[in-house]
mmCIF file of C-alpha atoms and ligand atoms in Angstrom:
data_model
loop_
_atom_site.group_PDB
_atom_site.id
_atom_site.type_symbol
_atom_site.label_atom_id
_atom_site.label_comp_id
_atom_site.label_asym_id
_atom_site.label_seq_id
_atom_site.Cartn_x
_atom_site.Cartn_y
_atom_site.Cartn_z
ATOM 1 C CA MET A 1 0.000 0.000 0.000
ATOM 2 C CA ILE A 2 1.331 3.441 -0.858
ATOM 3 C CA MET A 3 1.217 5.962 1.999
ATOM 4 C CA TRP A 4 1.445 9.568 0.897
ATOM 5 C CA SER A 5 3.271 12.227 2.886
ATOM 6 C CA PRO A 6 2.623 14.043 5.079
ATOM 7 C CA PHE A 7 1.498 11.540 7.693
ATOM 8 C CA VAL A 8 -0.610 13.078 10.423
ATOM 9 C CA GLN A 9 -0.826 11.258 13.755
ATOM 10 C CA ILE A 10 -2.871 12.419 16.709
ATOM 11 C CA TYR A 11 -0.529 12.702 19.700
ATOM 12 C CA ARG A 12 -2.305 13.193 22.988
ATOM 13 C CA LYS A 13 -5.631 14.892 22.913
ATOM 14 C CA LYS A 14 -6.106 17.274 19.994
ATOM 15 C CA TYR A 15 -2.412 17.382 19.139
ATOM 16 C CA PRO A 16 -1.792 16.408 15.534
ATOM 17 C CA TRP A 17 1.834 15.532 14.898
ATOM 18 C CA ILE A 18 2.945 15.967 11.297
ATOM 19 C CA GLN A 19 5.648 13.984 9.535
ATOM 20 C CA LEU A 20 6.756 15.451 6.207
ATOM 21 C CA ALA A 21 9.148 12.800 4.919
ATOM 22 C CA GLY A 22 10.608 9.374 5.647
ATOM 23 C CA HIS A 23 8.791 6.081 6.160
ATOM 24 C CA HIS A 24 5.358 5.777 7.621
ATOM 25 C CA GLY A 25 5.648 3.997 10.952
ATOM 26 C CA SER A 26 9.163 5.102 11.840
ATOM 27 C CA PHE A 27 7.924 7.723 14.325
ATOM 28 C CA ARG A 28 5.693 7.562 17.376
ATOM 29 C CA GLN A 29 4.782 9.590 20.414
ATOM 30 C CA GLY A 30 7.595 9.818 22.981
ATOM 31 C CA VAL A 31 7.489 8.240 26.417
ATOM 32 C CA GLU A 32 8.394 11.541 28.077
ATOM 33 C CA ALA A 33 6.299 14.653 27.487
ATOM 34 C CA GLY A 34 7.499 16.898 24.651
ATOM 35 C CA THR A 35 9.375 14.099 22.891
ATOM 36 C CA ILE A 36 8.963 11.843 19.878
ATOM 37 C CA LEU A 37 10.456 8.452 19.078
ATOM 38 C CA LYS A 38 12.254 7.606 15.823
ATOM 39 C CA LYS A 39 13.262 4.051 14.928
ATOM 40 C CA LEU A 40 16.834 3.525 16.084
ATOM 41 C CA ALA A 41 19.659 3.681 13.568
ATOM 42 C CA MET A 42 23.087 3.568 15.224
ATOM 43 C CA PRO A 43 24.734 6.352 13.135
ATOM 44 C CA GLU A 44 21.856 8.688 14.017
ATOM 45 C CA ARG A 45 22.020 7.877 17.718
ATOM 46 C CA ILE A 46 25.787 8.515 17.813
ATOM 47 C CA ALA A 47 25.518 11.726 15.766
ATOM 48 C CA LEU A 48 22.631 13.091 17.814
ATOM 49 C CA GLU A 49 24.422 12.373 21.079
ATOM 50 C CA LYS A 50 27.588 14.126 19.870
ATOM 51 C CA LEU A 51 25.628 17.047 18.409
ATOM 52 C CA ASN A 52 23.941 17.477 21.790
ATOM 53 C CA GLU A 53 27.392 17.791 23.387
ATOM 54 C CA ASP A 54 28.500 20.455 20.887
ATOM 55 C CA PRO A 55 27.982 23.831 22.631
ATOM 56 C CA PHE A 56 27.895 25.713 19.314
ATOM 57 C CA LEU A 57 24.877 23.794 18.080
ATOM 58 C CA GLU A 58 22.771 23.947 21.197
ATOM 59 C CA GLY A 59 19.219 24.890 20.243
ATOM 60 C CA PHE A 60 19.819 23.992 16.598
ATOM 61 C CA VAL A 61 19.385 20.210 16.941
ATOM 62 C CA PRO A 62 16.640 18.263 18.742
ATOM 63 C CA LYS A 63 17.557 17.320 22.315
ATOM 64 C CA PHE A 64 18.401 13.615 22.623
ATOM 65 C CA SER A 65 16.920 11.873 25.638
ATOM 66 C CA GLY A 66 17.992 8.247 25.371
ATOM 67 C CA VAL A 67 16.772 5.083 23.723
ATOM 68 C CA GLN A 68 13.367 3.549 24.456
ATOM 69 C CA THR A 69 12.230 0.017 23.696
ATOM 70 C CA ILE A 70 8.585 -0.388 22.713
ATOM 71 C CA ASN A 71 7.242 -3.856 21.838
ATOM 72 C CA GLY A 72 10.799 -5.085 21.375
ATOM 73 C CA GLU A 73 11.671 -2.285 18.925
ATOM 74 C CA GLU A 74 14.326 0.309 19.828
ATOM 75 C CA TYR A 75 13.712 4.025 19.272
ATOM 76 C CA ILE A 76 15.703 7.226 19.665
ATOM 77 C CA GLN A 77 13.813 9.600 21.931
ATOM 78 C CA MET A 78 14.263 13.247 20.982
ATOM 79 C CA GLN A 79 12.701 16.655 21.439
ATOM 80 C CA ASP A 80 9.456 17.145 19.548
ATOM 81 C CA LEU A 81 10.165 20.337 17.622
ATOM 82 C CA LEU A 82 6.466 20.957 16.902
ATOM 83 C CA ARG A 83 5.482 20.870 20.522
ATOM 84 C CA ASP A 84 5.417 24.631 21.184
ATOM 85 C CA PHE A 85 3.678 25.607 17.954
ATOM 86 C CA ASP A 86 0.059 26.375 17.525
ATOM 87 C CA ASN A 87 -1.332 25.003 14.250
ATOM 88 C CA PRO A 88 2.132 24.898 12.633
ATOM 89 C CA SER A 89 3.234 25.148 9.024
ATOM 90 C CA LEU A 90 6.387 23.201 8.303
ATOM 91 C CA MET A 91 8.922 22.645 5.559
ATOM 92 C CA ASP A 92 11.649 20.000 5.288
ATOM 93 C CA ILE A 93 14.625 20.986 3.124
ATOM 94 C CA LYS A 94 17.169 18.270 2.402
ATOM 95 C CA ILE A 95 20.625 19.821 2.293
ATOM 96 C CA GLY A 96 23.801 18.922 0.403
ATOM 97 C CA LEU A 97 24.790 18.141 -3.149
ATOM 98 C CA ARG A 98 25.898 14.598 -2.398
ATOM 99 C CA THR A 99 23.403 12.194 -0.881
ATOM 100 C CA PHE A 100 25.541 9.052 -1.045
ATOM 101 C CA HIS A 101 28.394 7.914 1.145
ATOM 102 C CA GLU A 102 31.675 7.321 -0.679
ATOM 103 C CA GLU A 103 31.469 3.708 0.529
ATOM 104 C CA GLU A 104 28.147 3.302 -1.280
ATOM 105 C CA ILE A 105 29.865 4.073 -4.591
ATOM 106 C CA VAL A 106 32.612 1.536 -3.872
ATOM 107 C CA HIS A 107 29.921 -0.987 -2.996
ATOM 108 C CA ALA A 108 28.125 -0.160 -6.237
ATOM 109 C CA ARG A 109 31.347 -0.754 -8.155
ATOM 110 C CA TYR A 110 31.922 -4.255 -6.873
ATOM 111 C CA LYS A 111 28.382 -5.472 -6.303
ATOM 112 C CA THR A 112 26.419 -3.857 -9.075
ATOM 113 C CA LYS A 113 23.227 -5.564 -10.088
ATOM 114 C CA TRP A 114 21.951 -4.478 -13.495
ATOM 115 C CA ARG A 115 18.266 -3.739 -13.144
ATOM 116 C CA LYS A 116 15.893 -3.740 -16.103
ATOM 117 C CA ASP A 117 13.021 -2.455 -13.965
ATOM 118 C CA LEU A 118 15.005 0.657 -13.025
ATOM 119 C CA TYR A 119 15.992 1.223 -16.646
ATOM 120 C CA GLU A 120 12.284 1.160 -17.529
ATOM 121 C CA LYS A 121 11.422 3.525 -14.675
ATOM 122 C CA MET A 122 14.126 5.902 -15.866
ATOM 123 C CA CYS A 123 12.771 5.799 -19.443
ATOM 124 C CA ALA A 124 9.267 6.495 -18.120
ATOM 125 C CA VAL A 125 10.511 9.719 -16.497
ATOM 126 C CA ASP A 126 12.827 10.744 -19.337
ATOM 127 C CA PRO A 127 13.323 8.511 -22.409
ATOM 128 C CA LYS A 128 16.421 10.516 -23.388
ATOM 129 C CA ALA A 129 18.193 9.949 -20.058
ATOM 130 C CA PRO A 130 19.894 6.557 -20.653
ATOM 131 C CA THR A 131 23.291 6.584 -22.369
ATOM 132 C CA ASP A 132 23.849 4.555 -25.584
ATOM 133 C CA GLU A 133 25.532 1.895 -23.496
ATOM 134 C CA GLU A 134 22.587 1.723 -21.109
ATOM 135 C CA ASN A 135 20.146 1.511 -24.005
ATOM 136 C CA GLU A 136 22.094 -1.430 -25.358
ATOM 137 C CA LEU A 137 22.064 -3.162 -21.990
ATOM 138 C CA THR A 138 18.463 -2.084 -21.217
ATOM 139 C CA ALA A 139 19.487 -2.080 -17.548
ATOM 140 C CA ILE A 140 21.047 0.306 -15.028
ATOM 141 C CA SER A 141 22.339 0.028 -11.441
ATOM 142 C CA LYS A 142 20.367 1.227 -8.421
ATOM 143 C CA TYR A 143 22.901 4.000 -7.803
ATOM 144 C CA ARG A 144 22.635 5.244 -11.355
ATOM 145 C CA TYR A 145 18.874 5.343 -10.886
ATOM 146 C CA MET A 146 19.151 7.210 -7.581
ATOM 147 C CA ALA A 147 21.603 9.718 -9.043
ATOM 148 C CA PHE A 148 19.256 10.169 -12.009
ATOM 149 C CA ARG A 149 16.296 10.834 -9.711
ATOM 150 C CA GLU A 150 18.403 13.370 -7.843
ATOM 151 C CA SER A 151 19.280 15.095 -11.070
ATOM 152 C CA GLN A 152 15.526 15.638 -11.500
ATOM 153 C CA THR A 153 15.484 17.765 -8.344
ATOM 154 C CA SER A 154 17.368 20.899 -7.333
ATOM 155 C CA THR A 155 19.848 18.858 -5.246
ATOM 156 C CA VAL A 156 22.471 18.741 -7.982
ATOM 157 C CA ASP A 157 22.201 22.405 -9.067
ATOM 158 C CA LEU A 158 21.328 24.212 -5.858
ATOM 159 C CA GLY A 159 22.600 21.911 -3.129
ATOM 160 C CA PHE A 160 19.208 21.534 -1.496
ATOM 161 C CA ARG A 161 15.724 20.359 -2.316
ATOM 162 C CA ILE A 162 12.298 20.699 -0.805
ATOM 163 C CA GLU A 163 11.288 17.312 0.631
ATOM 164 C CA GLY A 164 7.890 18.434 1.832
ATOM 165 C CA ILE A 165 5.758 21.364 2.905
ATOM 166 C CA LYS A 166 2.662 21.368 5.075
ATOM 167 C CA VAL A 167 0.835 24.656 5.248
ATOM 168 C CA SER A 168 -1.524 24.673 8.198
ATOM 169 C CA HIS A 169 -4.579 25.965 6.373
ATOM 170 C CA ASN A 170 -4.106 23.499 3.521
ATOM 171 C CA THR A 171 -5.885 20.387 4.738
ATOM 172 C CA GLU A 172 -4.736 18.373 1.751
ATOM 173 C CA GLY A 173 -1.164 18.751 2.948
ATOM 174 C CA VAL A 174 1.611 18.769 0.386
ATOM 175 C CA SER A 175 0.086 19.926 -2.836
ATOM 176 C CA LYS A 176 3.094 19.854 -5.154
ATOM 177 C CA ASP A 177 5.285 17.106 -6.469
ATOM 178 C CA PHE A 178 8.609 18.117 -5.012
ATOM 179 C CA LYS A 179 10.309 14.978 -6.371
ATOM 180 C CA THR A 180 10.679 16.579 -9.783
ATOM 181 C CA MET A 181 10.958 20.217 -8.718
ATOM 182 C CA LYS A 182 14.203 21.534 -10.135
ATOM 183 C CA ASP A 183 13.444 25.043 -11.266
ATOM 184 C CA LYS A 184 14.879 27.744 -8.991
ATOM 185 C CA ASP A 185 11.988 30.173 -9.536
ATOM 186 C CA LYS A 186 9.384 27.521 -8.727
ATOM 187 C CA ILE A 187 11.247 26.670 -5.540
ATOM 188 C CA ILE A 188 11.413 30.326 -4.547
ATOM 189 C CA ASP A 189 7.651 30.618 -5.178
ATOM 190 C CA CYS A 190 7.029 27.615 -2.922
ATOM 191 C CA ILE A 191 9.130 29.099 -0.135
ATOM 192 C CA PHE A 192 7.303 32.426 -0.418
ATOM 193 C CA GLU A 193 3.957 30.656 -0.415
ATOM 194 C CA PHE A 194 5.011 28.625 2.620
ATOM 195 C CA SER A 195 5.911 31.819 4.489
ATOM 196 C CA ARG A 196 2.711 33.580 3.372
ATOM 197 C CA PHE A 197 4.847 36.331 1.745
ATOM 198 C CA ASP A 198 5.237 37.624 5.295
ATOM 199 C CA GLN A 199 8.360 39.803 5.552
ATOM 200 C CA THR A 200 8.648 39.451 9.328
ATOM 201 C CA LEU A 201 8.475 35.689 9.112
ATOM 202 C CA LEU A 202 11.057 35.572 6.329
ATOM 203 C CA ALA A 203 13.354 37.890 8.287
ATOM 204 C CA THR A 204 13.103 35.575 11.312
ATOM 205 C CA TYR A 205 14.058 32.550 9.215
ATOM 206 C CA ILE A 206 16.930 34.418 7.546
ATOM 207 C CA SER A 207 18.409 35.610 10.818
ATOM 208 C CA ARG A 208 18.177 32.089 12.250
ATOM 209 C CA LEU A 209 19.908 30.701 9.116
ATOM 210 C CA LYS A 210 22.698 33.276 9.453
ATOM 211 C CA GLU A 211 23.165 32.378 13.098
ATOM 212 C CA LEU A 212 23.276 28.676 12.185
ATOM 213 C CA LEU A 213 25.948 29.346 9.571
ATOM 214 C CA ILE A 214 28.153 31.097 12.154
ATOM 215 C CA ARG A 215 27.683 28.241 14.618
ATOM 216 C CA LEU A 216 28.419 25.571 11.995
ATOM 217 C CA GLN A 217 31.696 27.285 11.113
ATOM 218 C CA GLN A 218 32.792 27.011 14.751
ATOM 219 C CA SER A 219 31.509 23.529 15.481
ATOM 220 C CA PRO A 220 34.129 20.793 16.062
ATOM 221 C CA PHE A 221 31.520 18.159 15.167
ATOM 222 C CA ILE A 222 30.934 19.648 11.747
ATOM 223 C CA GLU A 223 34.578 19.568 10.619
ATOM 224 C CA LYS A 224 34.819 15.867 11.474
ATOM 225 C CA ASN A 225 31.517 14.605 10.080
ATOM 226 C CA GLN A 226 29.902 14.351 6.663
ATOM 227 C CA LEU A 227 26.235 15.250 6.731
ATOM 228 C CA ILE A 228 24.572 13.168 4.059
ATOM 229 C CA GLY A 229 20.825 13.346 3.493
ATOM 230 C CA SER A 230 20.088 15.490 6.531
ATOM 231 C CA SER A 231 17.565 18.317 6.556
ATOM 232 C CA LEU A 232 16.568 21.685 7.927
ATOM 233 C CA LEU A 233 13.095 21.722 9.427
ATOM 234 C CA PHE A 234 11.364 25.129 9.228
ATOM 235 C CA VAL A 235 8.351 25.627 11.497
ATOM 236 C CA HIS A 236 6.072 28.589 12.118
ATOM 237 C CA SER A 237 2.917 29.121 14.022
ATOM 238 C CA ASN A 238 -0.431 30.126 12.584
ATOM 239 C CA GLY A 239 -2.396 30.292 15.785
ATOM 240 C CA ALA A 240 -2.656 32.903 18.495
ATOM 241 C CA ILE A 241 1.050 33.766 18.413
ATOM 242 C CA THR A 242 1.642 34.412 14.729
ATOM 243 C CA ASN A 243 5.161 34.971 13.419
ATOM 244 C CA LYS A 244 6.589 32.549 15.907
ATOM 245 C CA ALA A 245 9.151 30.780 13.730
ATOM 246 C CA ASN A 246 12.165 28.579 14.147
ATOM 247 C CA LEU A 247 14.351 26.092 12.304
ATOM 248 C CA TRP A 248 16.491 23.133 13.285
ATOM 249 C CA MET A 249 18.825 20.555 11.767
ATOM 250 C CA ILE A 250 17.248 17.077 11.686
ATOM 251 C CA ASP A 251 17.795 13.583 10.257
ATOM 252 C CA PHE A 252 21.279 12.296 11.037
ATOM 253 C CA GLY A 253 20.766 8.728 9.791
ATOM 254 C CA LYS A 254 23.624 9.157 7.308
ATOM 255 C CA THR A 255 25.809 11.545 9.340
ATOM 256 C CA ILE A 256 29.087 9.738 9.922
ATOM 257 C CA PRO A 257 32.638 10.763 10.924
ATOM 258 C CA VAL A 258 35.318 11.182 8.278
ATOM 259 C CA PRO A 259 38.455 9.026 8.743
ATOM 260 C CA PRO A 260 40.975 10.200 11.383
ATOM 261 C CA ARG A 261 43.288 13.051 10.317
ATOM 262 C CA ILE A 262 40.812 14.264 7.670
ATOM 263 C CA LYS A 263 38.974 17.530 8.194
ATOM 264 C CA ILE A 264 36.307 18.797 5.844
ATOM 265 C CA ASN A 265 35.096 22.338 5.199
ATOM 266 C CA HIS A 266 31.785 21.473 3.458
ATOM 267 C CA LYS A 267 32.656 23.975 0.735
ATOM 268 C CA SER A 268 35.318 22.366 -1.468
ATOM 269 C CA GLU A 269 34.508 20.358 -4.553
ATOM 270 C CA TRP A 270 33.899 16.719 -3.728
ATOM 271 C CA LYS A 271 36.376 14.236 -5.157
ATOM 272 C CA PRO A 272 36.296 10.584 -4.083
ATOM 273 C CA GLY A 273 38.583 10.313 -1.059
ATOM 274 C CA ASN A 274 38.211 13.860 0.307
ATOM 275 C CA TYR A 275 34.784 13.223 1.900
ATOM 276 C CA GLU A 276 33.460 16.727 1.135
ATOM 277 C CA ASP A 277 29.691 16.710 0.976
ATOM 278 C CA VAL A 278 28.823 19.847 -0.866
ATOM 279 C CA LYS A 279 30.169 20.397 -4.378
ATOM 280 C CA GLN A 280 29.556 17.306 -6.450
ATOM 281 C CA SER A 281 28.924 18.481 -9.977
ATOM 282 C CA SER A 282 31.080 15.620 -11.194
ATOM 283 C CA PHE A 283 29.320 12.953 -9.132
ATOM 284 C CA THR A 284 27.179 11.419 -11.852
ATOM 285 C CA ARG A 285 30.052 11.515 -14.341
ATOM 286 C CA ILE A 286 32.442 9.711 -11.955
ATOM 287 C CA GLN A 287 29.821 7.121 -11.183
ATOM 288 C CA GLN A 288 29.138 6.469 -14.848
ATOM 289 C CA GLN A 289 32.886 6.053 -15.457
ATOM 290 C CA GLU A 290 33.042 3.513 -12.612
ATOM 291 C CA GLU A 291 30.136 1.585 -14.052
ATOM 292 C CA SER A 292 31.452 1.522 -17.607
ATOM 293 C CA LYS A 293 34.823 0.228 -16.288
ATOM 294 C CA LEU A 294 32.870 -2.685 -14.833
ATOM 295 C CA LYS A 295 31.076 -3.473 -18.062
ATOM 296 C CA LYS A 296 34.366 -3.710 -19.985
HETATM 297 P P1 ATP B 1 14.396 10.262 5.162
HETATM 298 O O1 ATP B 1 15.748 9.675 5.477
HETATM 299 O O2 ATP B 1 13.630 9.524 4.106
HETATM 300 O O3 ATP B 1 14.446 11.745 4.911
HETATM 301 P P2 ATP B 1 13.743 9.648 7.960
HETATM 302 O O4 ATP B 1 12.974 8.394 8.215
HETATM 303 O O5 ATP B 1 15.199 9.647 8.298
HETATM 304 O O6 ATP B 1 13.478 10.102 6.482
HETATM 305 P P3 ATP B 1 13.437 12.278 9.095
HETATM 306 O O7 ATP B 1 13.861 12.913 7.847
HETATM 307 O O8 ATP B 1 14.340 12.352 10.298
HETATM 308 O O9 ATP B 1 13.000 10.761 8.815
HETATM 309 O O10 ATP B 1 12.042 12.898 9.557
HETATM 310 C C1 ATP B 1 10.911 12.822 8.724
HETATM 311 C C2 ATP B 1 9.945 13.923 9.096
HETATM 312 O O11 ATP B 1 9.554 13.789 10.478
HETATM 313 C C3 ATP B 1 10.506 15.331 8.986
HETATM 314 O O12 ATP B 1 10.363 15.826 7.681
HETATM 315 C C4 ATP B 1 9.651 16.086 9.985
HETATM 316 O O13 ATP B 1 8.392 16.392 9.414
HETATM 317 C C5 ATP B 1 9.442 15.044 11.082
HETATM 318 N N1 ATP B 1 10.425 15.163 12.189
HETATM 319 C C6 ATP B 1 11.625 14.558 12.268
HETATM 320 N N2 ATP B 1 12.248 14.833 13.434
HETATM 321 C C7 ATP B 1 11.424 15.648 14.124
HETATM 322 C C8 ATP B 1 11.470 16.268 15.418
HETATM 323 N N3 ATP B 1 12.514 16.110 16.232
HETATM 324 N N4 ATP B 1 10.411 17.028 15.808
HETATM 325 C C9 ATP B 1 9.339 17.186 14.982
HETATM 326 N N5 ATP B 1 9.227 16.641 13.766
HETATM 327 C C10 ATP B 1 10.250 15.863 13.331
HETATM 328 MG MG1 MG B 2 14.817 13.185 6.190
HETATM 329 MG MG1 MG B 3 16.893 9.946 7.113
#
């Protein structure tokens, strides 16, 4: 069964909790008040614990409050960022130009399965996308397919993409297909629409983003970890206290340390081996080269 985002769950009486992305069923109400539970993934637990110890990022990441076991399943318990908002609007923006670990490319090189189904899916989205070689083979690897899907979004060009938006007055939830939203102007329109064209609200978000940038540049955690596939969660209130707005970093399932002695600045061009996570214009090209080496 396909479950469409956003998922709305009723937490406590009259408290709808909204999930914009990820799998249905991976979140539930926390054991302690003001918390939520997310299915445990070890990298995320380690990253969240370390981020909580980083004084520069205090208030910019959800507070971690241990691991809870419910019906034999382990969950990370963390601060519910929606808790203090009245009828919130929220937006999840996935950051970074590279959404794969370097190890995933190595894995793809040695254990590539050629998939006809993914070739067909790719053709259905864009018949001109496969290379001559791929057309001959009528199959592609999963990583090629994932990189292709990413090239359909703004991830590759802008270094971020909208994963989901829920505007409080829009009961249908996310109304646009963000999976193929690439155009900068359309994205800007969506962000304006999300913030109701409200200058005060936008100014609050911008000042919080500027503050986050300063903190990130000082953070010891950030120079030792690659943040892959994580997001910024923007939230504002639409109830009695309007213009209450905030944003946080979330989703550290693929945030892992770089090898010892390596430091990253999150600005340099990514080349395999330097672990940078931002500039990756050459990512798809390198991956295709790897794959054609295999076919020879
Ligand atoms: P994916 O890796 O596919 O992006 P995921 O399963 O790792 O998904 P997250 O991205 O961490 O899940 O979260 C999914 C959604 O849940 C977010 O977009 C946001 O709406 C909500 N969410 C996550 N963490 C919190 C939090 N601490 N407080 C409130 N809402 C949250
Ligand atoms: Mg996410
Ligand atoms: Mg995730």
